[in-house]
């Protein structure tokens, strides 16, 4: 079995393992426009292989079901019309069982193809599809957590919450000004938005070796951080007031204690654990309150070898924009990254929900500044 | 077994029979604020018996699950806080299986109670609960149809659509002016909004002996009825334009033919079938286009013995308001009907989806004028 | 000078008198979709005469300005496209001065026409136009009050507020059941919605001889009336909560006292004054709290000779629907009343802002149940 | 007279000169949340001097009117509550005349102060206030144009439109990679967001010596540019579809010709004129369609000496973010710039509406990517 096929099957299998404790009911709801149902993730990642590879490279390929092109396209305009994004939770048929069958059939077809065709073009697309599926593995978890959190009974789905504690004493790493190189240059896979290795000029800066903890953030709350406009960006302040935000997503106060919804149910907030589920607005306000700022994505990338990372997506103060020489690929694949380069902020690192083997320091994750549902945290700079 | 218990078990059983072909997935989605999930209907009707009867009349009654009071209350303010109406589709737990278990346990408890307690107070509440469940049987069907219709694959759920054809030649029934009596006076059950039998003065009127058919309505469409403001109420015209309405709900035009989504899938529209799924606005516009009007609820009730009815809820030109001497009952039961007496129009009759034995000529159904998802049709008057 | 011409000139003149203390700035803003600018009222009432009469009956009539047909049409679909209703405050040109010139020119043209043509058709339309302008005189005042109230400096525009006190001791008038006649039957003018004199059957009822005062309503507030769901219609309760309503429009609490914005500025609320500026929802909740109800429009009309009325528009519990035999007139005039017969409640009587000579007991005013900006009050029935 | 006082009076006078042809009516409307009334601009710029300078540096200063602090604060949280941004058009009092009086009184007070106090602190604030007023001079013009454009009669306010033609033949300027210095370093005034002169590393790039013309953009339109999703950012495509955008703001097609609303009325679009009133989304789509891209703000600043600029605000592909070492000033002045550094894109240059003496190459203007109402244009890079 070729290493690519092996990896393909492993990743495909891992997606299904994530779902092993789900009830059929859990596969259905879309609890927000941004949070897709597990069933949809299972089908969409499969559709990606069928649409981008099987239809192109298997002669006379017959799709599993014609309606899936419409139902499980996410945002590829070049592939045609698609279900409105907010309606993914209304589609009860195909059943969950049928979607698993779809996965099995496409896996088999991919297996057959990969035994015959090891062209670079196919290999690249398979690797892209694998990485795409890994991204959806993380989304599947975070979307599921969001849906469960909307249930007033706070379901316990896993035995253990995905936490991570901060055992390091805080210290500041200093980096000297100068010209540095940024962007992916290794061998192996990267997304196109990491490419175009290029020089940037960085000024002297300091960056924390550890992440902000729950205890740190409670101090901000207790100091009235959510009520003081001077720490907030204008649109952050509007967001706080319109949504009455006064705590990280999933925190609840009961009898004077902070509780935290996790995939293992409601747990008491542990001060030493690393803070998660804050928006860019909260991250920026916290940093200003501390007399610091957030690092840029370039500072982060250069300094990253000197600190531990990987438990939280770390908000940076860099907007998600193209690197010099960035070029959008032709065809549907070109819609993967480039068209989102507006109104979003870069997050660096990875999180406890990120799939194994899917992290690298040049990775550029990106979300709108009000988003909280990822395992997003704060690292300070100054 | 007492007749009331027998009826109770029969109706409870019928609700579950309606669901017999559903996949678990079908029980979940809420496709609009007005269209609740089957799982919710199954649980809410059960909650009604637990909340209104078992908790009051069974000593030391222990509820099946404390969270259900919050999860499955529909709109009873006096019973306390409840889930937001639009979030019924997000609750994956309790599972469908657990809801059926809830039904069984409550049925058993009710059985025990009814063997011991045949007080008038309990009997009245059981009968109310049975009628409440029958109302939800119809809603379960119409909500399910709405959800299935949002799926671009148009699932076929039943073998046969719920149609009804009009075999009568049209004629006009004349009623002479005078004082007539309106409202429930029989023995047996009625809702409180039918009570207060009272006199009304009716002017001479004529009313059609049959309902408007698909073929009749196609003439209205073909004559540009949806494009001519002169036939529409001001808010109806705004509704038509804001929603780009140009046909009854569930109709689709394909290759020059009108198709109709039914619970048995997409079917060609049959001209002789009775029109369904029109709003009050469409009904009123059609009537004006025909040089007629809709009957009032009083005209309908007086004339109803002279015509056949029961396949469509028939829009009347009466607003849903209290009868003289109408009184709101004390407690939660008082929230059943009276508080909805604003901004809604009365529909008379019953439909193909109405539960057997749940019809009478004094029944006052009511919906907002833009609603189309019931099996609502048109009878003309002049 | 013919009596009609005399009346025409008098009413036209009165509209301008209302505006005598306005600054140019006051003529411009539209402070809500329902509240039009004074400039617009001045122009629209003039447009009505130009569009409905001069263009039809003056040979080779040249309109004052072609764009006015678009700018100053209110809601007549049959006359063509028009400015979006919410954009009336954006039109700075024509200037206020030009609108007054428009009025003068149209007045002159009408004068010439009326000296030549006294046909019944013209007379009827002139009388309609006069009554139309009188309706806008009241709206001009109430819209202006609404706009001024949005200014945190609470401008004082008049010397004296439009108040009216209740000097009567409360008593109940009894009316016996039977058949009564309803609707306009006199000579002189009425709107088409009052026509079709017809019989109704009324049950025994009692109706208060006087209106609810500020003092009465303060008791409701102090008893937590706005916080108790049991007194509210379902949609009223939603309205209260969505808009955080806790007092009549224009009331403000300062240092423990109730203040009231009037056209003469902020004044202390006088307990003996008649309550104004409540919605139907508030009226219905108050009535229920008092163990009473609102009268129907029929009860009101029959009983009206036995009590004083005319200072407040009195909410009834009747929906605004056509009388038997109501017919919509042909042409643009047919859009005057009939198309609004949905989702609105009838108000009887008249108010302190109603133009002199524009009241009669058969008058049917109508507004949506949440509207507060008219001088609307409460009379109880039981 | 000190040079600062002289400049102060000159700029204050210039604001009023802009308004010289306005009717009183034109001062009132707010035609969009982003487009404030002229009266508000006149008052707010005056309030700035009163609030930031007179109240602090004049002993026992009595404000002109206490309510102005609330009415004419724009977005300074530290100064307290203020009028909702969307309600600026509802405030008919103070009158326009009173606002001019306010200006005169504050001018006089400033004159007295500046004759006594030439401290650096005061000088800096006066200069800031002058630059602030110059910004509002441009906004006054662009907001007025927006309001006039909403009037279907398209008022002609000036004799001549603010156009500028492109006489240059297109050529590409090449800049070599390396470290460059960015940011304000001169003497004289700059905003705080230009400060922190710092090094950046630029890659080789080419930039056009001239701006895109109307004729260029018509080619994009004629090629179906607005209908091809592949040229658009994801949120740009959503914006185009939600708003049915298919041309620059103020363009209208009539009888096959493109017309353009200008402050001198509707004019035919001249192909050689420089394009204006496009959003960032349109600019980015056009650039991609041309196989190019937009320059970054750094590329623009470095290359700017080699080309002519100043007739259009030029969209860059740089997000508005702080320069390294940017620090937010203490107090209300600190709210001037920094809190807007999210979700906005930088525009470089200046426009035909920019006040004389208010331009420099380090200026960083910023707007949300959907905004079209400034004189914004396109310069290509590659």
Short mmCIF file of C-alpha atoms in Angstrom, two decimals, chain A residues 32-375:
data_model
loop_
_atom_site.label_atom_id
_atom_site.label_comp_id
_atom_site.label_asym_id
_atom_site.label_seq_id
_atom_site.Cartn_x
_atom_site.Cartn_y
_atom_site.Cartn_z
CA UNK A 32 -25.21 28.48 13.94
CA UNK A 33 -24.39 29.47 10.40
CA UNK A 34 -20.73 28.81 11.16
CA UNK A 35 -21.25 25.45 12.91
CA UNK A 36 -22.06 22.63 10.52
CA UNK A 37 -23.61 19.28 11.47
CA UNK A 38 -21.32 16.25 11.87
CA UNK A 39 -23.22 14.53 9.08
CA UNK A 40 -22.42 17.40 6.78
CA UNK A 41 -18.72 17.29 7.67
CA UNK A 42 -18.64 13.56 7.00
CA UNK A 43 -20.28 14.02 3.63
CA UNK A 44 -18.54 17.21 2.55
CA UNK A 45 -15.03 15.82 3.07
CA UNK A 46 -16.06 12.83 0.99
CA UNK A 47 -17.60 15.03 -1.67
CA UNK A 48 -14.25 16.83 -1.89
CA UNK A 49 -12.52 13.61 -3.01
CA UNK A 50 -15.32 12.72 -5.37
CA UNK A 51 -15.56 16.17 -6.92
CA UNK A 52 -11.90 17.14 -7.10
CA UNK A 53 -10.36 13.75 -7.88
CA UNK A 54 -12.63 10.84 -8.78
CA UNK A 55 -14.69 12.77 -11.31
CA UNK A 56 -11.55 13.98 -13.02
CA UNK A 57 -9.32 10.95 -12.95
CA UNK A 58 -11.63 7.94 -13.05
CA UNK A 59 -12.95 7.26 -16.50
CA UNK A 60 -16.72 7.20 -16.77
CA UNK A 61 -17.02 7.74 -13.06
CA UNK A 62 -20.57 7.59 -11.82
CA UNK A 63 -21.24 9.75 -8.79
CA UNK A 64 -22.73 8.11 -5.75
CA UNK A 65 -25.71 10.45 -5.80
CA UNK A 66 -26.28 13.41 -8.10
CA UNK A 67 -27.90 15.51 -5.43
CA UNK A 68 -24.75 15.47 -3.29
CA UNK A 69 -23.04 17.94 -5.60
CA UNK A 70 -25.65 20.44 -4.49
CA UNK A 71 -26.04 19.29 -0.91
CA UNK A 72 -22.41 19.01 0.13
CA UNK A 73 -20.58 21.75 -1.75
CA UNK A 74 -19.39 24.25 0.84
CA UNK A 75 -18.43 27.43 -0.97
CA UNK A 76 -17.09 26.58 -4.42
CA UNK A 77 -18.82 28.90 -6.87
CA UNK A 78 -17.07 27.32 -9.80
CA UNK A 79 -18.78 24.01 -9.03
CA UNK A 80 -22.20 25.51 -9.18
CA UNK A 81 -25.26 26.21 -7.10
CA UNK A 82 -25.38 24.87 -3.58
CA UNK A 83 -27.52 24.59 -0.49
CA UNK A 84 -27.74 27.83 1.48
CA UNK A 85 -25.16 27.72 4.19
CA UNK A 86 -27.66 28.13 7.01
CA UNK A 87 -29.79 25.18 5.89
CA UNK A 88 -27.39 22.31 6.45
CA UNK A 89 -29.31 21.20 9.50
CA UNK A 90 -32.61 20.77 7.64
CA UNK A 91 -31.51 17.91 5.41
CA UNK A 92 -32.62 14.73 7.15
CA UNK A 93 -32.06 12.59 4.09
CA UNK A 94 -29.61 11.14 3.15
CA UNK A 95 -29.53 9.40 6.49
CA UNK A 96 -26.41 9.12 8.61
CA UNK A 97 -26.15 5.50 7.57
CA UNK A 98 -26.25 6.49 3.92
CA UNK A 99 -23.50 9.04 4.46
CA UNK A 100 -21.30 6.36 5.99
CA UNK A 101 -22.03 4.21 2.98
CA UNK A 102 -21.05 7.14 0.77
CA UNK A 103 -17.78 7.38 2.65
CA UNK A 104 -17.10 3.67 2.21
CA UNK A 105 -17.85 3.73 -1.50
CA UNK A 106 -15.67 6.76 -2.13
CA UNK A 107 -12.88 5.28 -0.04
CA UNK A 108 -13.01 2.15 -2.16
CA UNK A 109 -12.97 4.16 -5.37
CA UNK A 110 -10.04 6.20 -4.12
CA UNK A 111 -8.21 3.03 -3.21
CA UNK A 112 -8.70 1.69 -6.71
CA UNK A 113 -7.58 4.95 -8.26
CA UNK A 114 -4.49 5.27 -6.12
CA UNK A 115 -3.43 1.76 -7.01
CA UNK A 116 -3.41 2.76 -10.65
CA UNK A 117 -2.51 6.41 -10.73
CA UNK A 118 0.37 7.90 -8.80
CA UNK A 119 0.78 10.99 -10.94
CA UNK A 120 1.98 14.10 -9.20
CA UNK A 121 -1.29 15.86 -9.96
CA UNK A 122 -3.35 13.18 -8.24
CA UNK A 123 -0.91 12.92 -5.34
CA UNK A 124 -1.10 16.64 -4.73
CA UNK A 125 -4.85 16.63 -4.76
CA UNK A 126 -5.07 13.65 -2.43
CA UNK A 127 -2.72 15.33 0.01
CA UNK A 128 -4.83 18.48 -0.24
CA UNK A 129 -7.94 16.40 0.41
CA UNK A 130 -6.33 14.78 3.42
CA UNK A 131 -5.39 18.14 4.87
CA UNK A 132 -8.85 19.42 4.08
CA UNK A 133 -10.34 16.51 6.00
CA UNK A 134 -8.04 17.20 8.93
CA UNK A 135 -9.29 20.76 9.04
CA UNK A 136 -12.83 19.45 9.15
CA UNK A 137 -11.93 17.05 11.95
CA UNK A 138 -11.17 20.05 14.11
CA UNK A 139 -14.29 21.87 12.94
CA UNK A 140 -16.38 18.79 13.61
CA UNK A 141 -15.27 18.88 17.24
CA UNK A 142 -15.66 22.60 17.72
CA UNK A 143 -19.02 22.70 15.95
CA UNK A 144 -20.26 19.79 18.01
CA UNK A 145 -19.16 21.49 21.19
CA UNK A 146 -21.05 24.59 20.13
CA UNK A 147 -24.21 22.59 19.45
CA UNK A 148 -24.02 20.66 22.71
CA UNK A 149 -23.48 23.93 24.56
CA UNK A 150 -26.86 25.22 23.30
CA UNK A 151 -28.59 22.34 25.05
CA UNK A 152 -29.57 23.46 28.56
CA UNK A 153 -28.76 19.97 29.85
CA UNK A 154 -25.09 20.36 28.84
CA UNK A 155 -24.51 16.84 27.52
CA UNK A 156 -21.38 14.95 28.50
CA UNK A 157 -19.99 13.41 25.40
CA UNK A 158 -16.42 12.51 26.30
CA UNK A 159 -14.92 11.22 29.50
CA UNK A 160 -12.31 13.95 29.73
CA UNK A 161 -12.39 17.59 28.65
CA UNK A 162 -9.79 18.85 26.20
CA UNK A 163 -7.85 20.98 28.64
CA UNK A 164 -4.25 21.95 28.91
CA UNK A 165 -2.55 23.56 31.80
CA UNK A 166 0.23 26.02 31.85
CA UNK A 167 3.13 24.83 33.94
CA UNK A 168 5.62 27.39 32.82
CA UNK A 169 6.53 30.46 34.76
CA UNK A 170 5.99 33.50 32.60
CA UNK A 171 9.00 35.02 30.98
CA UNK A 172 9.59 37.27 28.00
CA UNK A 173 11.62 36.28 24.97
CA UNK A 174 13.48 39.09 23.25
CA UNK A 175 13.99 39.20 19.51
CA UNK A 176 16.24 41.76 17.85
CA UNK A 177 15.28 43.87 14.92
CA UNK A 178 16.33 42.89 11.44
CA UNK A 179 15.31 41.15 8.25
CA UNK A 180 13.74 37.72 8.71
CA UNK A 181 12.33 35.08 6.39
CA UNK A 182 8.70 34.12 6.56
CA UNK A 183 6.61 31.43 4.92
CA UNK A 184 6.78 27.78 4.11
CA UNK A 185 10.02 26.45 2.66
CA UNK A 186 10.16 22.87 3.78
CA UNK A 187 9.33 19.86 1.83
CA UNK A 188 5.95 18.28 2.35
CA UNK A 189 2.57 19.85 2.33
CA UNK A 190 1.54 23.41 2.92
CA UNK A 191 -1.48 25.42 1.92
CA UNK A 192 -1.00 27.98 -0.82
CA UNK A 193 -1.46 30.86 1.60
CA UNK A 194 1.81 29.91 3.37
CA UNK A 195 3.82 29.99 0.18
CA UNK A 196 5.96 32.71 -1.27
CA UNK A 197 8.72 32.60 1.28
CA UNK A 198 9.76 36.18 1.69
CA UNK A 199 11.65 38.65 3.82
CA UNK A 200 10.09 40.92 6.40
CA UNK A 201 11.66 43.55 8.57
CA UNK A 202 10.91 43.16 12.25
CA UNK A 203 11.56 45.73 14.94
CA UNK A 204 12.78 44.72 18.38
CA UNK A 205 10.05 42.93 20.24
CA UNK A 206 9.36 40.76 23.24
CA UNK A 207 6.95 37.87 23.32
CA UNK A 208 5.67 35.79 26.22
CA UNK A 209 6.85 32.21 26.51
CA UNK A 210 3.47 31.07 27.75
CA UNK A 211 -0.23 31.60 27.17
CA UNK A 212 -2.70 33.55 29.23
CA UNK A 213 -4.46 31.35 31.79
CA UNK A 214 -8.01 31.32 33.09
CA UNK A 215 -6.72 32.87 36.29
CA UNK A 216 -5.11 35.72 34.38
CA UNK A 217 -8.33 36.38 32.55
CA UNK A 218 -10.45 36.30 35.70
CA UNK A 219 -8.38 39.25 36.92
CA UNK A 220 -9.37 41.14 33.79
CA UNK A 221 -13.03 40.31 34.42
CA UNK A 222 -12.81 41.23 38.08
CA UNK A 223 -11.23 44.55 37.17
CA UNK A 224 -14.29 45.37 35.07
CA UNK A 225 -12.49 44.74 31.80
CA UNK A 226 -15.70 44.02 29.93
CA UNK A 227 -17.23 47.29 31.14
CA UNK A 228 -14.39 49.70 30.29
CA UNK A 229 -14.58 51.01 26.76
CA UNK A 230 -10.99 52.24 26.77
CA UNK A 231 -9.61 48.73 26.29
CA UNK A 232 -11.77 47.85 23.36
CA UNK A 233 -11.65 48.41 19.65
CA UNK A 234 -14.67 50.37 18.45
CA UNK A 235 -16.27 47.35 16.80
CA UNK A 236 -15.28 45.16 19.71
CA UNK A 237 -17.09 47.48 22.08
CA UNK A 238 -20.15 47.39 19.85
CA UNK A 239 -19.94 43.57 19.83
CA UNK A 240 -19.64 43.41 23.62
CA UNK A 241 -22.68 45.62 24.08
CA UNK A 242 -24.87 44.17 21.37
CA UNK A 243 -24.28 40.64 22.63
CA UNK A 244 -23.91 41.46 26.32
CA UNK A 245 -20.59 39.61 26.37
CA UNK A 246 -19.02 39.46 29.79
CA UNK A 247 -17.05 36.23 29.78
CA UNK A 248 -15.41 33.76 27.41
CA UNK A 249 -17.74 31.54 25.44
CA UNK A 250 -18.81 28.48 27.47
CA UNK A 251 -18.20 30.09 30.86
CA UNK A 252 -21.12 30.34 33.25
CA UNK A 253 -21.22 31.76 36.74
CA UNK A 254 -23.09 29.74 39.34
CA UNK A 255 -23.05 30.39 43.05
CA UNK A 256 -20.04 32.64 42.78
CA UNK A 257 -17.96 30.12 40.86
CA UNK A 258 -16.96 30.06 37.23
CA UNK A 259 -18.02 26.94 35.39
CA UNK A 260 -16.93 25.94 31.93
CA UNK A 261 -18.79 23.82 29.41
CA UNK A 262 -16.49 21.14 27.99
CA UNK A 263 -17.17 18.09 25.86
CA UNK A 264 -17.12 16.21 29.14
CA UNK A 265 -19.88 18.42 30.57
CA UNK A 266 -19.86 21.41 32.92
CA UNK A 267 -16.62 21.64 34.94
CA UNK A 268 -15.29 24.17 37.37
CA UNK A 269 -12.87 26.62 35.79
CA UNK A 270 -9.31 25.83 36.80
CA UNK A 271 -7.18 28.94 37.19
CA UNK A 272 -4.03 27.26 35.93
CA UNK A 273 -5.58 26.01 32.73
CA UNK A 274 -4.88 27.86 29.54
CA UNK A 275 -7.68 30.24 28.54
CA UNK A 276 -9.72 29.25 25.49
CA UNK A 277 -12.69 30.42 23.44
CA UNK A 278 -12.03 34.13 23.36
CA UNK A 279 -12.56 36.37 20.36
CA UNK A 280 -9.92 38.60 18.83
CA UNK A 281 -11.74 41.52 20.43
CA UNK A 282 -11.35 39.97 23.87
CA UNK A 283 -7.73 39.06 23.17
CA UNK A 284 -6.92 42.61 22.07
CA UNK A 285 -8.76 44.17 25.02
CA UNK A 286 -6.99 41.88 27.46
CA UNK A 287 -3.60 42.71 25.95
CA UNK A 288 -4.25 46.46 26.17
CA UNK A 289 -5.44 46.11 29.75
CA UNK A 290 -2.12 44.39 30.50
CA UNK A 291 -0.22 47.24 28.84
CA UNK A 292 0.84 44.86 26.09
CA UNK A 293 -0.32 43.98 22.61
CA UNK A 294 -0.81 40.89 20.48
CA UNK A 295 2.13 39.73 18.34
CA UNK A 296 2.00 39.96 14.57
CA UNK A 297 1.94 36.72 12.65
CA UNK A 298 5.54 37.41 11.58
CA UNK A 299 6.80 37.97 15.10
CA UNK A 300 5.06 34.79 16.17
CA UNK A 301 6.54 32.72 13.39
CA UNK A 302 10.08 33.93 14.01
CA UNK A 303 9.89 33.51 17.77
CA UNK A 304 7.92 30.28 17.77
CA UNK A 305 10.89 27.96 18.04
CA UNK A 306 11.61 29.40 21.46
CA UNK A 307 8.42 28.63 23.06
CA UNK A 308 5.93 25.79 23.30
CA UNK A 309 2.77 26.02 21.28
CA UNK A 310 -0.02 23.82 19.99
CA UNK A 311 -2.79 23.88 22.59
CA UNK A 312 -4.54 27.08 21.49
CA UNK A 313 -5.00 28.94 18.25
CA UNK A 314 -3.28 32.20 19.09
CA UNK A 315 -4.83 35.43 17.85
CA UNK A 316 -2.30 37.71 16.17
CA UNK A 317 -2.70 41.35 15.26
CA UNK A 318 -2.19 40.54 11.59
CA UNK A 319 -4.99 40.71 9.08
CA UNK A 320 -5.32 37.72 6.80
CA UNK A 321 -3.86 39.07 3.55
CA UNK A 322 -1.81 37.54 0.75
CA UNK A 323 1.93 37.13 1.01
CA UNK A 324 3.91 38.87 -1.72
CA UNK A 325 3.71 36.82 -4.89
CA UNK A 326 0.73 34.87 -3.63
CA UNK A 327 -1.16 33.51 -6.60
CA UNK A 328 -4.63 32.03 -6.72
CA UNK A 329 -4.64 28.60 -8.35
CA UNK A 330 -6.86 27.95 -11.35
CA UNK A 331 -10.16 26.13 -10.94
CA UNK A 332 -12.15 25.17 -7.88
CA UNK A 333 -9.03 24.56 -5.79
CA UNK A 334 -8.25 28.24 -6.20
CA UNK A 335 -11.28 29.04 -4.09
CA UNK A 336 -9.78 27.24 -1.11
CA UNK A 337 -8.02 30.14 0.60
CA UNK A 338 -7.54 33.32 -1.37
CA UNK A 339 -11.07 34.57 -1.52
CA UNK A 340 -11.27 34.81 2.26
CA UNK A 341 -8.50 37.38 2.52
CA UNK A 342 -10.62 40.21 3.90
CA UNK A 343 -11.99 41.08 7.33
CA UNK A 344 -10.34 38.14 9.08
CA UNK A 345 -7.41 37.95 11.49
CA UNK A 346 -4.60 35.40 11.44
CA UNK A 347 -4.29 32.83 14.20
CA UNK A 348 -1.02 30.96 14.59
CA UNK A 349 -0.21 27.67 16.23
CA UNK A 350 -2.69 24.84 16.66
CA UNK A 351 -5.04 23.63 19.35
CA UNK A 352 -5.89 20.61 21.45
CA UNK A 353 -8.54 19.88 18.82
CA UNK A 354 -6.16 20.03 15.86
CA UNK A 355 -5.54 16.72 14.18
CA UNK A 356 -2.22 15.08 14.78
CA UNK A 357 0.32 15.89 12.12
CA UNK A 358 -1.58 18.92 10.90
CA UNK A 359 0.55 21.60 12.58
CA UNK A 360 3.46 23.71 11.45
CA UNK A 361 4.75 27.12 12.36
CA UNK A 362 3.93 28.61 8.96
CA UNK A 363 0.27 27.60 9.19
CA UNK A 364 -2.10 30.55 8.78
CA UNK A 365 -5.46 29.98 10.34
CA UNK A 366 -7.98 32.82 10.08
CA UNK A 367 -11.31 33.80 11.57
CA UNK A 368 -13.46 36.88 11.93
CA UNK A 369 -12.57 38.90 15.00
CA UNK A 370 -15.79 38.14 16.86
CA UNK A 371 -15.43 34.35 16.63
CA UNK A 372 -15.04 32.46 19.88
CA UNK A 373 -15.95 28.89 19.13
CA UNK A 374 -12.46 27.67 18.26
CA UNK A 375 -9.98 26.80 21.00
#
